[in-house]
Amino acid sequence: MPENATSTGRKTRRMPVQTQASVNLIDLLYKITLLRCFIKWILRLVTGTCELQRITQKYNSGVCTVKIEESLQRSKFSEIRQMIEIEPEDIDAAIQQIISIKNISFDANSRFISCMKICLEQIHGYESLFCTIEQLRVETYDSCNGDHEALLLKLWNLLQPENALKERVSRQWGEIGFQGTDPKTDFRGMGMLGLKNLVYFAEVHNDLARKTLLHSHHPQYGYSYAIVGINLTSMAYDFMSSGLLRTHFFNTVHGRPNINHFNEVFSYLMFEFDKFWMKSEPENVMEFSRIRDEFNQTVEAVLKYVPSANLSLDNSS
C-alpha cells in the first residue's frame, strides 16, 4: 500500500515537518502559560500577595527591576502592559492604578510603592538614555562646527598637556591614536558619541586615561588609542541597544540614568580593555579583532549571567 494511502484507497495529506514543529511549539508555550497562571493563582492564595509584591519582597537592586519589567510585560491587564510600552506622565498615579488593579493593600506595602517607583523610573530612564545616545551617534563630526572643533582640541590638551598641537591638520594626531592627519574622518562610525566618550574619560579620569595612552605606545604591544576608544564606544552602544546594560544601570543608578552614566561604562571598557590587551601579549596589532572579540564575550557574559553586574571603575579589578 502506498505510504500516504489509507486502507480505503483515499490519500491522506501529511503535515510538513516544519509546520508540525511549529504546532508543537505553540502547544508547549500554551501549556507553559497555563501552568504559570495556575502557579501564580496558588501563590496568591497561599501568600496573599501578587507577583509584583513577591518580587519586591524577594529581590533587591537590578534583579528586582529586571523581574518587575518582565512581569509587567506579561501582565494580562493591558493597562499595566502599557506602562512599559509608554512612559506614564505621572508615575505615582500609575503605581496607584497598579495597586487598584492588583487589589494590593496600601498600608502594608510602603516598600512596594517605593520599589515600583524606582523600577519604573529606571526602566523608562534606560529607554530615554538610549534615545540620547542614538542622537549623538548619528550626529556627524563637522569641522565647520566651532563646538565640535573645541571638543576635539580639548581632547588633545587633556591627553598631551605638555605638547602643543602645532597645526589643526597634522601628523601629531597619531600620537593619541588617530589614523590620519585629520581625526574627523575617524568619527564616521560613532559620530559625536565617540568623541564625547574619549573626552569624558580624559577629563574625569585623566590619570587613568594618560596611563592607558602610555600603554598604547608600548614598543611591542602598542595600539591606536583613539581608534580603539571609538571601537569600544561601538561595543558600549551595542550593549545598550541590545538591552544588556539594563542590569548594570539598574544595579548602579537608583533612578534615571543619564549620559554621564554611559560615559562611565565607556571609561570602564577603555581601562579594562587596556589591561586585557596587555595581558594577552599580542604579537602585533593584527590580533586586535580576535582580542576585541574575546573581551566582548567576557563582558557580555557578565552582563548576561551575573545578577550583580557592575561595569564601574570603582568595581574594576
PDB file of C-alpha atoms in Angstrom:
ATOM      1  CA  MET A   1       0.000   0.000   0.000  1.00  0.00           C
ATOM      2  CA  PRO A   2       1.432   3.472  -0.819  1.00  0.00           C
ATOM      3  CA  GLU A   3       2.814   5.296   2.198  1.00  0.00           C
ATOM      4  CA  ASN A   4       0.293   8.125   2.046  1.00  0.00           C
ATOM      5  CA  ALA A   5      -2.804   5.974   1.292  1.00  0.00           C
ATOM      6  CA  THR A   6      -5.418   4.587   3.673  1.00  0.00           C
ATOM      7  CA  SER A   7      -6.947   1.083   3.564  1.00  0.00           C
ATOM      8  CA  THR A   8      -9.921   2.564   1.700  1.00  0.00           C
ATOM      9  CA  GLY A   9      -7.683   3.834  -1.023  1.00  0.00           C
ATOM     10  CA  ARG A  10      -8.087   7.521  -0.117  1.00  0.00           C
ATOM     11  CA  LYS A  11      -4.927   9.573   0.104  1.00  0.00           C
ATOM     12  CA  THR A  12      -4.140  11.469   3.293  1.00  0.00           C
ATOM     13  CA  ARG A  13      -2.273  14.764   3.426  1.00  0.00           C
ATOM     14  CA  ARG A  14       0.709  14.775   5.697  1.00  0.00           C
ATOM     15  CA  MET A  15       1.565  17.863   7.699  1.00  0.00           C
ATOM     16  CA  PRO A  16       5.016  19.258   6.752  1.00  0.00           C
ATOM     17  CA  VAL A  17       7.684  18.668   9.404  1.00  0.00           C
ATOM     18  CA  GLN A  18       8.256  22.391   9.998  1.00  0.00           C
ATOM     19  CA  THR A  19       4.534  23.054  10.379  1.00  0.00           C
ATOM     20  CA  GLN A  20       4.203  20.176  12.839  1.00  0.00           C
ATOM     21  CA  ALA A  21       7.158  21.515  14.837  1.00  0.00           C
ATOM     22  CA  SER A  22       5.550  24.969  14.958  1.00  0.00           C
ATOM     23  CA  VAL A  23       2.257  23.493  16.163  1.00  0.00           C
ATOM     24  CA  ASN A  24       4.100  21.522  18.852  1.00  0.00           C
ATOM     25  CA  LEU A  25       5.964  24.655  19.988  1.00  0.00           C
ATOM     26  CA  ILE A  26       2.763  26.708  20.179  1.00  0.00           C
ATOM     27  CA  ASP A  27       1.099  23.923  22.128  1.00  0.00           C
ATOM     28  CA  LEU A  28       4.044  23.773  24.537  1.00  0.00           C
ATOM     29  CA  LEU A  29       4.055  27.548  25.060  1.00  0.00           C
ATOM     30  CA  TYR A  30       0.305  27.487  25.688  1.00  0.00           C
ATOM     31  CA  LYS A  31       0.716  24.786  28.317  1.00  0.00           C
ATOM     32  CA  ILE A  32       3.579  26.673  29.959  1.00  0.00           C
ATOM     33  CA  THR A  33       1.429  29.827  30.075  1.00  0.00           C
ATOM     34  CA  LEU A  34      -1.440  27.932  31.669  1.00  0.00           C
ATOM     35  CA  LEU A  35       0.933  26.361  34.188  1.00  0.00           C
ATOM     36  CA  ARG A  36       2.431  29.747  35.045  1.00  0.00           C
ATOM     37  CA  CYS A  37      -1.034  31.263  35.569  1.00  0.00           C
ATOM     38  CA  PHE A  38      -2.012  28.328  37.789  1.00  0.00           C
ATOM     39  CA  ILE A  39       1.153  28.673  39.892  1.00  0.00           C
ATOM     40  CA  LYS A  40       0.581  32.427  40.281  1.00  0.00           C
ATOM     41  CA  TRP A  41      -3.002  31.755  41.409  1.00  0.00           C
ATOM     42  CA  ILE A  42      -1.821  29.212  44.002  1.00  0.00           C
ATOM     43  CA  LEU A  43       0.876  31.574  45.301  1.00  0.00           C
ATOM     44  CA  ARG A  44      -1.660  34.390  45.573  1.00  0.00           C
ATOM     45  CA  LEU A  45      -3.922  32.147  47.669  1.00  0.00           C
ATOM     46  CA  VAL A  46      -1.063  30.956  49.888  1.00  0.00           C
ATOM     47  CA  THR A  47       0.836  34.234  50.379  1.00  0.00           C
ATOM     48  CA  GLY A  48      -1.942  36.778  49.904  1.00  0.00           C
ATOM     49  CA  THR A  49       0.358  38.752  47.582  1.00  0.00           C
ATOM     50  CA  CYS A  50       0.560  39.237  43.825  1.00  0.00           C
ATOM     51  CA  GLU A  51       3.646  38.510  41.711  1.00  0.00           C
ATOM     52  CA  LEU A  52       4.809  42.134  41.756  1.00  0.00           C
ATOM     53  CA  GLN A  53       4.698  42.190  45.558  1.00  0.00           C
ATOM     54  CA  ARG A  54       6.622  38.948  45.824  1.00  0.00           C
ATOM     55  CA  ILE A  55       9.332  40.295  43.517  1.00  0.00           C
ATOM     56  CA  THR A  56       9.810  43.473  45.565  1.00  0.00           C
ATOM     57  CA  GLN A  57       9.928  41.416  48.770  1.00  0.00           C
ATOM     58  CA  LYS A  58      12.430  38.855  47.465  1.00  0.00           C
ATOM     59  CA  TYR A  59      14.845  40.797  45.250  1.00  0.00           C
ATOM     60  CA  ASN A  60      16.934  43.914  45.575  1.00  0.00           C
ATOM     61  CA  SER A  61      18.622  46.331  43.195  1.00  0.00           C
ATOM     62  CA  GLY A  62      18.892  45.497  39.497  1.00  0.00           C
ATOM     63  CA  VAL A  63      17.453  41.997  39.662  1.00  0.00           C
ATOM     64  CA  CYS A  64      14.253  43.422  41.127  1.00  0.00           C
ATOM     65  CA  THR A  65      13.820  45.896  38.262  1.00  0.00           C
ATOM     66  CA  VAL A  66      14.552  43.280  35.592  1.00  0.00           C
ATOM     67  CA  LYS A  67      11.932  40.931  37.035  1.00  0.00           C
ATOM     68  CA  ILE A  68       9.398  43.731  37.546  1.00  0.00           C
ATOM     69  CA  GLU A  69       9.809  44.707  33.892  1.00  0.00           C
ATOM     70  CA  GLU A  70       9.278  41.095  32.776  1.00  0.00           C
ATOM     71  CA  SER A  71       6.216  40.746  34.996  1.00  0.00           C
ATOM     72  CA  LEU A  72       4.641  43.958  33.711  1.00  0.00           C
ATOM     73  CA  GLN A  73       5.254  42.898  30.100  1.00  0.00           C
ATOM     74  CA  ARG A  74       3.464  39.567  30.716  1.00  0.00           C
ATOM     75  CA  SER A  75       0.511  41.054  32.597  1.00  0.00           C
ATOM     76  CA  LYS A  76      -2.965  40.057  31.414  1.00  0.00           C
ATOM     77  CA  PHE A  77      -4.082  43.647  32.022  1.00  0.00           C
ATOM     78  CA  SER A  78      -3.486  45.920  29.033  1.00  0.00           C
ATOM     79  CA  GLU A  79      -3.380  48.988  31.314  1.00  0.00           C
ATOM     80  CA  ILE A  80      -0.385  47.507  33.130  1.00  0.00           C
ATOM     81  CA  ARG A  81       1.409  46.364  29.960  1.00  0.00           C
ATOM     82  CA  GLN A  82       1.027  49.871  28.577  1.00  0.00           C
ATOM     83  CA  MET A  83       3.028  51.279  31.497  1.00  0.00           C
ATOM     84  CA  ILE A  84       6.082  49.579  29.981  1.00  0.00           C
ATOM     85  CA  GLU A  85       5.316  50.483  26.378  1.00  0.00           C
ATOM     86  CA  ILE A  86       4.613  54.166  27.088  1.00  0.00           C
ATOM     87  CA  GLU A  87       6.098  56.153  29.967  1.00  0.00           C
ATOM     88  CA  PRO A  88       3.316  57.314  32.320  1.00  0.00           C
ATOM     89  CA  GLU A  89       3.017  61.082  32.689  1.00  0.00           C
ATOM     90  CA  ASP A  90       2.549  60.593  36.437  1.00  0.00           C
ATOM     91  CA  ILE A  91       4.439  57.588  37.851  1.00  0.00           C
ATOM     92  CA  ASP A  92       2.789  57.927  41.269  1.00  0.00           C
ATOM     93  CA  ALA A  93      -0.650  57.773  39.666  1.00  0.00           C
ATOM     94  CA  ALA A  94       0.447  54.756  37.590  1.00  0.00           C
ATOM     95  CA  ILE A  95       1.510  52.921  40.749  1.00  0.00           C
ATOM     96  CA  GLN A  96      -1.819  53.683  42.385  1.00  0.00           C
ATOM     97  CA  GLN A  97      -3.510  52.219  39.299  1.00  0.00           C
ATOM     98  CA  ILE A  98      -1.450  49.023  39.694  1.00  0.00           C
ATOM     99  CA  ILE A  99      -2.436  48.849  43.361  1.00  0.00           C
ATOM    100  CA  SER A 100      -6.091  49.179  42.397  1.00  0.00           C
ATOM    101  CA  ILE A 101      -5.988  46.638  39.548  1.00  0.00           C
ATOM    102  CA  LYS A 102      -3.999  44.117  41.612  1.00  0.00           C
ATOM    103  CA  ASN A 103      -6.061  44.755  44.763  1.00  0.00           C
ATOM    104  CA  ILE A 104      -2.942  45.410  46.863  1.00  0.00           C
ATOM    105  CA  SER A 105      -3.248  46.533  50.470  1.00  0.00           C
ATOM    106  CA  PHE A 106      -1.847  50.070  50.540  1.00  0.00           C
ATOM    107  CA  ASP A 107      -0.942  50.242  54.247  1.00  0.00           C
ATOM    108  CA  ALA A 108       1.057  47.022  54.209  1.00  0.00           C
ATOM    109  CA  ASN A 109       3.088  47.836  51.114  1.00  0.00           C
ATOM    110  CA  SER A 110       5.043  51.060  51.569  1.00  0.00           C
ATOM    111  CA  ARG A 111       8.154  49.204  50.308  1.00  0.00           C
ATOM    112  CA  PHE A 112       6.204  48.085  47.280  1.00  0.00           C
ATOM    113  CA  ILE A 113       5.347  51.670  46.365  1.00  0.00           C
ATOM    114  CA  SER A 114       8.928  52.960  46.710  1.00  0.00           C
ATOM    115  CA  CYS A 115      10.349  49.963  44.820  1.00  0.00           C
ATOM    116  CA  MET A 116       7.859  50.304  41.983  1.00  0.00           C
ATOM    117  CA  LYS A 117       8.646  53.995  41.611  1.00  0.00           C
ATOM    118  CA  ILE A 118      12.385  53.302  41.316  1.00  0.00           C
ATOM    119  CA  CYS A 119      11.757  50.436  38.896  1.00  0.00           C
ATOM    120  CA  LEU A 120       9.547  52.461  36.541  1.00  0.00           C
ATOM    121  CA  GLU A 121      11.994  55.375  36.577  1.00  0.00           C
ATOM    122  CA  GLN A 122      14.889  53.020  35.788  1.00  0.00           C
ATOM    123  CA  ILE A 123      13.008  51.223  33.012  1.00  0.00           C
ATOM    124  CA  HIS A 124      11.915  54.386  31.196  1.00  0.00           C
ATOM    125  CA  GLY A 125      15.149  56.188  32.032  1.00  0.00           C
ATOM    126  CA  TYR A 126      17.034  53.477  30.147  1.00  0.00           C
ATOM    127  CA  GLU A 127      14.923  53.979  27.033  1.00  0.00           C
ATOM    128  CA  SER A 128      15.294  57.758  27.280  1.00  0.00           C
ATOM    129  CA  LEU A 129      19.076  57.441  27.627  1.00  0.00           C
ATOM    130  CA  PHE A 130      19.257  55.238  24.556  1.00  0.00           C
ATOM    131  CA  CYS A 131      17.472  57.950  22.556  1.00  0.00           C
ATOM    132  CA  THR A 132      20.068  60.493  23.729  1.00  0.00           C
ATOM    133  CA  ILE A 133      22.916  58.151  22.818  1.00  0.00           C
ATOM    134  CA  GLU A 134      21.432  57.466  19.392  1.00  0.00           C
ATOM    135  CA  GLN A 135      21.170  61.204  18.686  1.00  0.00           C
ATOM    136  CA  LEU A 136      24.873  61.643  19.480  1.00  0.00           C
ATOM    137  CA  ARG A 137      25.817  58.607  17.407  1.00  0.00           C
ATOM    138  CA  VAL A 138      24.134  59.923  14.265  1.00  0.00           C
ATOM    139  CA  GLU A 139      25.492  63.458  14.762  1.00  0.00           C
ATOM    140  CA  THR A 140      28.328  63.743  12.232  1.00  0.00           C
ATOM    141  CA  TYR A 141      31.548  65.464  13.256  1.00  0.00           C
ATOM    142  CA  ASP A 142      31.646  68.797  11.423  1.00  0.00           C
ATOM    143  CA  SER A 143      34.945  70.678  11.211  1.00  0.00           C
ATOM    144  CA  CYS A 144      32.947  73.846  10.482  1.00  0.00           C
ATOM    145  CA  ASN A 145      31.159  73.498  13.832  1.00  0.00           C
ATOM    146  CA  GLY A 146      33.018  75.511  16.460  1.00  0.00           C
ATOM    147  CA  ASP A 147      31.740  73.351  19.329  1.00  0.00           C
ATOM    148  CA  HIS A 148      32.921  70.168  17.633  1.00  0.00           C
ATOM    149  CA  GLU A 149      36.360  71.637  16.950  1.00  0.00           C
ATOM    150  CA  ALA A 150      36.696  72.926  20.511  1.00  0.00           C
ATOM    151  CA  LEU A 151      35.862  69.476  21.894  1.00  0.00           C
ATOM    152  CA  LEU A 152      38.461  67.817  19.665  1.00  0.00           C
ATOM    153  CA  LEU A 153      41.164  70.280  20.723  1.00  0.00           C
ATOM    154  CA  LYS A 154      40.139  69.744  24.339  1.00  0.00           C
ATOM    155  CA  LEU A 155      40.841  66.025  23.914  1.00  0.00           C
ATOM    156  CA  TRP A 156      44.339  66.801  22.681  1.00  0.00           C
ATOM    157  CA  ASN A 157      45.075  69.199  25.551  1.00  0.00           C
ATOM    158  CA  LEU A 158      43.813  66.731  28.164  1.00  0.00           C
ATOM    159  CA  LEU A 159      45.984  63.911  26.851  1.00  0.00           C
ATOM    160  CA  GLN A 160      49.013  65.949  25.741  1.00  0.00           C
ATOM    161  CA  PRO A 161      49.189  68.974  28.087  1.00  0.00           C
ATOM    162  CA  GLU A 162      52.971  69.321  27.659  1.00  0.00           C
ATOM    163  CA  ASN A 163      52.865  69.031  23.878  1.00  0.00           C
ATOM    164  CA  ALA A 164      51.168  71.831  21.954  1.00  0.00           C
ATOM    165  CA  LEU A 165      49.333  70.962  18.749  1.00  0.00           C
ATOM    166  CA  LYS A 166      51.164  72.859  16.012  1.00  0.00           C
ATOM    167  CA  GLU A 167      48.507  72.600  13.319  1.00  0.00           C
ATOM    168  CA  ARG A 168      44.852  71.536  13.194  1.00  0.00           C
ATOM    169  CA  VAL A 169      45.607  69.104  10.351  1.00  0.00           C
ATOM    170  CA  SER A 170      48.742  67.361  11.473  1.00  0.00           C
ATOM    171  CA  ARG A 171      50.524  64.039  11.827  1.00  0.00           C
ATOM    172  CA  GLN A 172      50.630  64.796  15.554  1.00  0.00           C
ATOM    173  CA  TRP A 173      47.124  63.314  15.911  1.00  0.00           C
ATOM    174  CA  GLY A 174      48.758  59.924  15.504  1.00  0.00           C
ATOM    175  CA  GLU A 175      50.339  60.401  18.939  1.00  0.00           C
ATOM    176  CA  ILE A 176      46.930  59.905  20.557  1.00  0.00           C
ATOM    177  CA  GLY A 177      45.925  57.130  18.196  1.00  0.00           C
ATOM    178  CA  PHE A 178      44.116  58.686  15.248  1.00  0.00           C
ATOM    179  CA  GLN A 179      44.741  57.179  11.812  1.00  0.00           C
ATOM    180  CA  GLY A 180      45.353  60.200   9.636  1.00  0.00           C
ATOM    181  CA  THR A 181      46.171  63.873   9.807  1.00  0.00           C
ATOM    182  CA  ASP A 182      42.551  64.899  10.424  1.00  0.00           C
ATOM    183  CA  PRO A 183      40.613  62.994  13.157  1.00  0.00           C
ATOM    184  CA  LYS A 184      37.218  63.981  11.724  1.00  0.00           C
ATOM    185  CA  THR A 185      37.342  61.006   9.342  1.00  0.00           C
ATOM    186  CA  ASP A 186      37.752  58.546  12.236  1.00  0.00           C
ATOM    187  CA  PHE A 187      34.446  59.543  13.857  1.00  0.00           C
ATOM    188  CA  ARG A 188      32.280  58.430  10.935  1.00  0.00           C
ATOM    189  CA  GLY A 189      31.138  55.209  12.619  1.00  0.00           C
ATOM    190  CA  MET A 190      30.116  56.551  16.027  1.00  0.00           C
ATOM    191  CA  GLY A 191      29.750  60.263  15.305  1.00  0.00           C
ATOM    192  CA  MET A 192      29.982  62.698  18.204  1.00  0.00           C
ATOM    193  CA  LEU A 193      29.289  59.896  20.687  1.00  0.00           C
ATOM    194  CA  GLY A 194      32.813  58.557  20.121  1.00  0.00           C
ATOM    195  CA  LEU A 195      34.415  61.961  20.688  1.00  0.00           C
ATOM    196  CA  LYS A 196      32.372  62.722  23.789  1.00  0.00           C
ATOM    197  CA  ASN A 197      33.297  59.337  25.297  1.00  0.00           C
ATOM    198  CA  LEU A 198      37.009  59.967  24.723  1.00  0.00           C
ATOM    199  CA  VAL A 199      36.835  63.492  26.171  1.00  0.00           C
ATOM    200  CA  TYR A 200      34.905  62.315  29.244  1.00  0.00           C
ATOM    201  CA  PHE A 201      37.448  59.608  30.045  1.00  0.00           C
ATOM    202  CA  ALA A 202      40.351  62.041  29.546  1.00  0.00           C
ATOM    203  CA  GLU A 203      38.712  64.760  31.650  1.00  0.00           C
ATOM    204  CA  VAL A 204      37.089  62.868  34.533  1.00  0.00           C
ATOM    205  CA  HIS A 205      39.663  60.068  34.787  1.00  0.00           C
ATOM    206  CA  ASN A 206      42.701  61.907  33.480  1.00  0.00           C
ATOM    207  CA  ASP A 207      45.331  59.845  35.314  1.00  0.00           C
ATOM    208  CA  LEU A 208      43.848  56.577  34.035  1.00  0.00           C
ATOM    209  CA  ALA A 209      43.411  57.961  30.527  1.00  0.00           C
ATOM    210  CA  ARG A 210      47.027  59.113  30.299  1.00  0.00           C
ATOM    211  CA  LYS A 211      48.240  55.816  31.766  1.00  0.00           C
ATOM    212  CA  THR A 212      46.225  53.976  29.121  1.00  0.00           C
ATOM    213  CA  LEU A 213      47.636  56.250  26.410  1.00  0.00           C
ATOM    214  CA  LEU A 214      51.150  55.470  27.659  1.00  0.00           C
ATOM    215  CA  HIS A 215      50.440  51.739  27.370  1.00  0.00           C
ATOM    216  CA  SER A 216      49.248  52.279  23.793  1.00  0.00           C
ATOM    217  CA  HIS A 217      52.772  53.490  22.963  1.00  0.00           C
ATOM    218  CA  HIS A 218      54.361  50.230  24.159  1.00  0.00           C
ATOM    219  CA  PRO A 219      57.116  49.251  21.694  1.00  0.00           C
ATOM    220  CA  GLN A 220      55.822  45.682  21.390  1.00  0.00           C
ATOM    221  CA  TYR A 221      52.168  45.738  22.455  1.00  0.00           C
ATOM    222  CA  GLY A 222      51.194  49.206  21.277  1.00  0.00           C
ATOM    223  CA  TYR A 223      47.830  50.069  19.701  1.00  0.00           C
ATOM    224  CA  SER A 224      45.974  53.093  18.334  1.00  0.00           C
ATOM    225  CA  TYR A 225      44.449  54.692  21.446  1.00  0.00           C
ATOM    226  CA  ALA A 226      41.725  56.833  19.839  1.00  0.00           C
ATOM    227  CA  ILE A 227      40.740  54.225  17.248  1.00  0.00           C
ATOM    228  CA  VAL A 228      40.409  51.568  19.957  1.00  0.00           C
ATOM    229  CA  GLY A 229      38.369  54.045  22.009  1.00  0.00           C
ATOM    230  CA  ILE A 230      35.916  54.625  19.151  1.00  0.00           C
ATOM    231  CA  ASN A 231      35.686  50.854  18.705  1.00  0.00           C
ATOM    232  CA  LEU A 232      34.829  50.472  22.396  1.00  0.00           C
ATOM    233  CA  THR A 233      32.172  53.172  22.017  1.00  0.00           C
ATOM    234  CA  SER A 234      30.654  50.885  19.386  1.00  0.00           C
ATOM    235  CA  MET A 235      30.810  47.975  21.844  1.00  0.00           C
ATOM    236  CA  ALA A 236      29.115  50.001  24.586  1.00  0.00           C
ATOM    237  CA  TYR A 237      26.470  51.156  22.094  1.00  0.00           C
ATOM    238  CA  ASP A 238      25.744  47.542  21.084  1.00  0.00           C
ATOM    239  CA  PHE A 239      25.384  46.535  24.744  1.00  0.00           C
ATOM    240  CA  MET A 240      22.986  49.444  25.224  1.00  0.00           C
ATOM    241  CA  SER A 241      20.864  48.809  22.122  1.00  0.00           C
ATOM    242  CA  SER A 242      20.550  45.086  22.885  1.00  0.00           C
ATOM    243  CA  GLY A 243      19.391  45.814  26.438  1.00  0.00           C
ATOM    244  CA  LEU A 244      22.376  44.101  28.046  1.00  0.00           C
ATOM    245  CA  LEU A 245      23.318  47.231  30.003  1.00  0.00           C
ATOM    246  CA  ARG A 246      19.970  47.139  31.817  1.00  0.00           C
ATOM    247  CA  THR A 247      21.354  45.016  34.647  1.00  0.00           C
ATOM    248  CA  HIS A 248      24.349  47.307  35.120  1.00  0.00           C
ATOM    249  CA  PHE A 249      22.302  50.523  35.188  1.00  0.00           C
ATOM    250  CA  PHE A 250      19.573  49.005  37.351  1.00  0.00           C
ATOM    251  CA  ASN A 251      22.267  47.925  39.823  1.00  0.00           C
ATOM    252  CA  THR A 252      24.160  51.205  39.932  1.00  0.00           C
ATOM    253  CA  VAL A 253      21.657  54.025  39.300  1.00  0.00           C
ATOM    254  CA  HIS A 254      18.688  54.366  41.656  1.00  0.00           C
ATOM    255  CA  GLY A 255      16.616  56.402  39.261  1.00  0.00           C
ATOM    256  CA  ARG A 256      17.035  57.591  35.691  1.00  0.00           C
ATOM    257  CA  PRO A 257      20.486  57.018  34.138  1.00  0.00           C
ATOM    258  CA  ASN A 258      21.951  59.875  32.109  1.00  0.00           C
ATOM    259  CA  ILE A 259      24.697  60.317  29.510  1.00  0.00           C
ATOM    260  CA  ASN A 260      27.429  60.513  32.159  1.00  0.00           C
ATOM    261  CA  HIS A 261      26.456  57.065  33.407  1.00  0.00           C
ATOM    262  CA  PHE A 262      27.011  55.785  29.861  1.00  0.00           C
ATOM    263  CA  ASN A 263      30.327  57.657  29.733  1.00  0.00           C
ATOM    264  CA  GLU A 264      31.343  55.793  32.882  1.00  0.00           C
ATOM    265  CA  VAL A 265      30.613  52.471  31.158  1.00  0.00           C
ATOM    266  CA  PHE A 266      32.879  53.562  28.301  1.00  0.00           C
ATOM    267  CA  SER A 267      35.595  54.547  30.784  1.00  0.00           C
ATOM    268  CA  TYR A 268      35.365  51.108  32.382  1.00  0.00           C
ATOM    269  CA  LEU A 269      35.632  49.385  28.993  1.00  0.00           C
ATOM    270  CA  MET A 270      38.599  51.537  27.978  1.00  0.00           C
ATOM    271  CA  PHE A 271      40.508  50.841  31.177  1.00  0.00           C
ATOM    272  CA  GLU A 272      39.671  47.139  31.272  1.00  0.00           C
ATOM    273  CA  PHE A 273      40.409  46.562  27.586  1.00  0.00           C
ATOM    274  CA  ASP A 274      43.853  48.108  28.015  1.00  0.00           C
ATOM    275  CA  LYS A 275      44.591  45.591  30.793  1.00  0.00           C
ATOM    276  CA  PHE A 276      43.100  42.757  28.748  1.00  0.00           C
ATOM    277  CA  TRP A 277      45.212  43.714  25.714  1.00  0.00           C
ATOM    278  CA  MET A 278      48.477  43.994  27.626  1.00  0.00           C
ATOM    279  CA  LYS A 279      47.829  40.703  29.424  1.00  0.00           C
ATOM    280  CA  SER A 280      47.168  38.985  26.079  1.00  0.00           C
ATOM    281  CA  GLU A 281      50.635  39.994  24.836  1.00  0.00           C
ATOM    282  CA  PRO A 282      49.605  40.145  21.160  1.00  0.00           C
ATOM    283  CA  GLU A 283      52.221  39.504  18.508  1.00  0.00           C
ATOM    284  CA  ASN A 284      51.045  42.584  16.585  1.00  0.00           C
ATOM    285  CA  VAL A 285      48.049  44.871  16.087  1.00  0.00           C
ATOM    286  CA  MET A 286      46.619  42.419  13.547  1.00  0.00           C
ATOM    287  CA  GLU A 287      45.378  40.436  16.547  1.00  0.00           C
ATOM    288  CA  PHE A 288      43.074  43.269  17.562  1.00  0.00           C
ATOM    289  CA  SER A 289      39.902  41.682  16.164  1.00  0.00           C
ATOM    290  CA  ARG A 290      40.478  38.404  17.980  1.00  0.00           C
ATOM    291  CA  ILE A 291      41.319  40.033  21.310  1.00  0.00           C
ATOM    292  CA  ARG A 292      38.472  42.520  20.940  1.00  0.00           C
ATOM    293  CA  ASP A 293      36.018  39.659  20.372  1.00  0.00           C
ATOM    294  CA  GLU A 294      37.327  37.776  23.416  1.00  0.00           C
ATOM    295  CA  PHE A 295      36.982  40.898  25.551  1.00  0.00           C
ATOM    296  CA  ASN A 296      33.466  41.485  24.195  1.00  0.00           C
ATOM    297  CA  GLN A 297      32.456  37.914  25.083  1.00  0.00           C
ATOM    298  CA  THR A 298      33.883  38.305  28.601  1.00  0.00           C
ATOM    299  CA  VAL A 299      31.933  41.488  29.334  1.00  0.00           C
ATOM    300  CA  GLU A 300      28.802  40.156  27.642  1.00  0.00           C
ATOM    301  CA  ALA A 301      28.873  37.047  29.849  1.00  0.00           C
ATOM    302  CA  VAL A 302      28.997  39.243  32.961  1.00  0.00           C
ATOM    303  CA  LEU A 303      26.024  41.309  31.791  1.00  0.00           C
ATOM    304  CA  LYS A 304      24.015  38.213  30.878  1.00  0.00           C
ATOM    305  CA  TYR A 305      24.741  35.860  33.741  1.00  0.00           C
ATOM    306  CA  VAL A 306      25.899  37.900  36.756  1.00  0.00           C
ATOM    307  CA  PRO A 307      22.896  39.448  38.577  1.00  0.00           C
ATOM    308  CA  SER A 308      25.161  41.930  40.380  1.00  0.00           C
ATOM    309  CA  ALA A 309      26.841  43.102  37.132  1.00  0.00           C
ATOM    310  CA  ASN A 310      28.571  46.436  37.728  1.00  0.00           C
ATOM    311  CA  LEU A 311      30.714  48.000  34.982  1.00  0.00           C
ATOM    312  CA  SER A 312      32.110  50.784  37.132  1.00  0.00           C
ATOM    313  CA  LEU A 313      35.735  51.817  37.556  1.00  0.00           C
ATOM    314  CA  ASP A 314      35.185  51.663  41.314  1.00  0.00           C
ATOM    315  CA  ASN A 315      34.375  47.990  40.811  1.00  0.00           C
ATOM    316  CA  SER A 316      37.311  47.391  38.462  1.00  0.00           C
ATOM    317  CA  SER A 317      39.743  44.650  39.427  1.00  0.00           C
TER     318      SER A 317
END
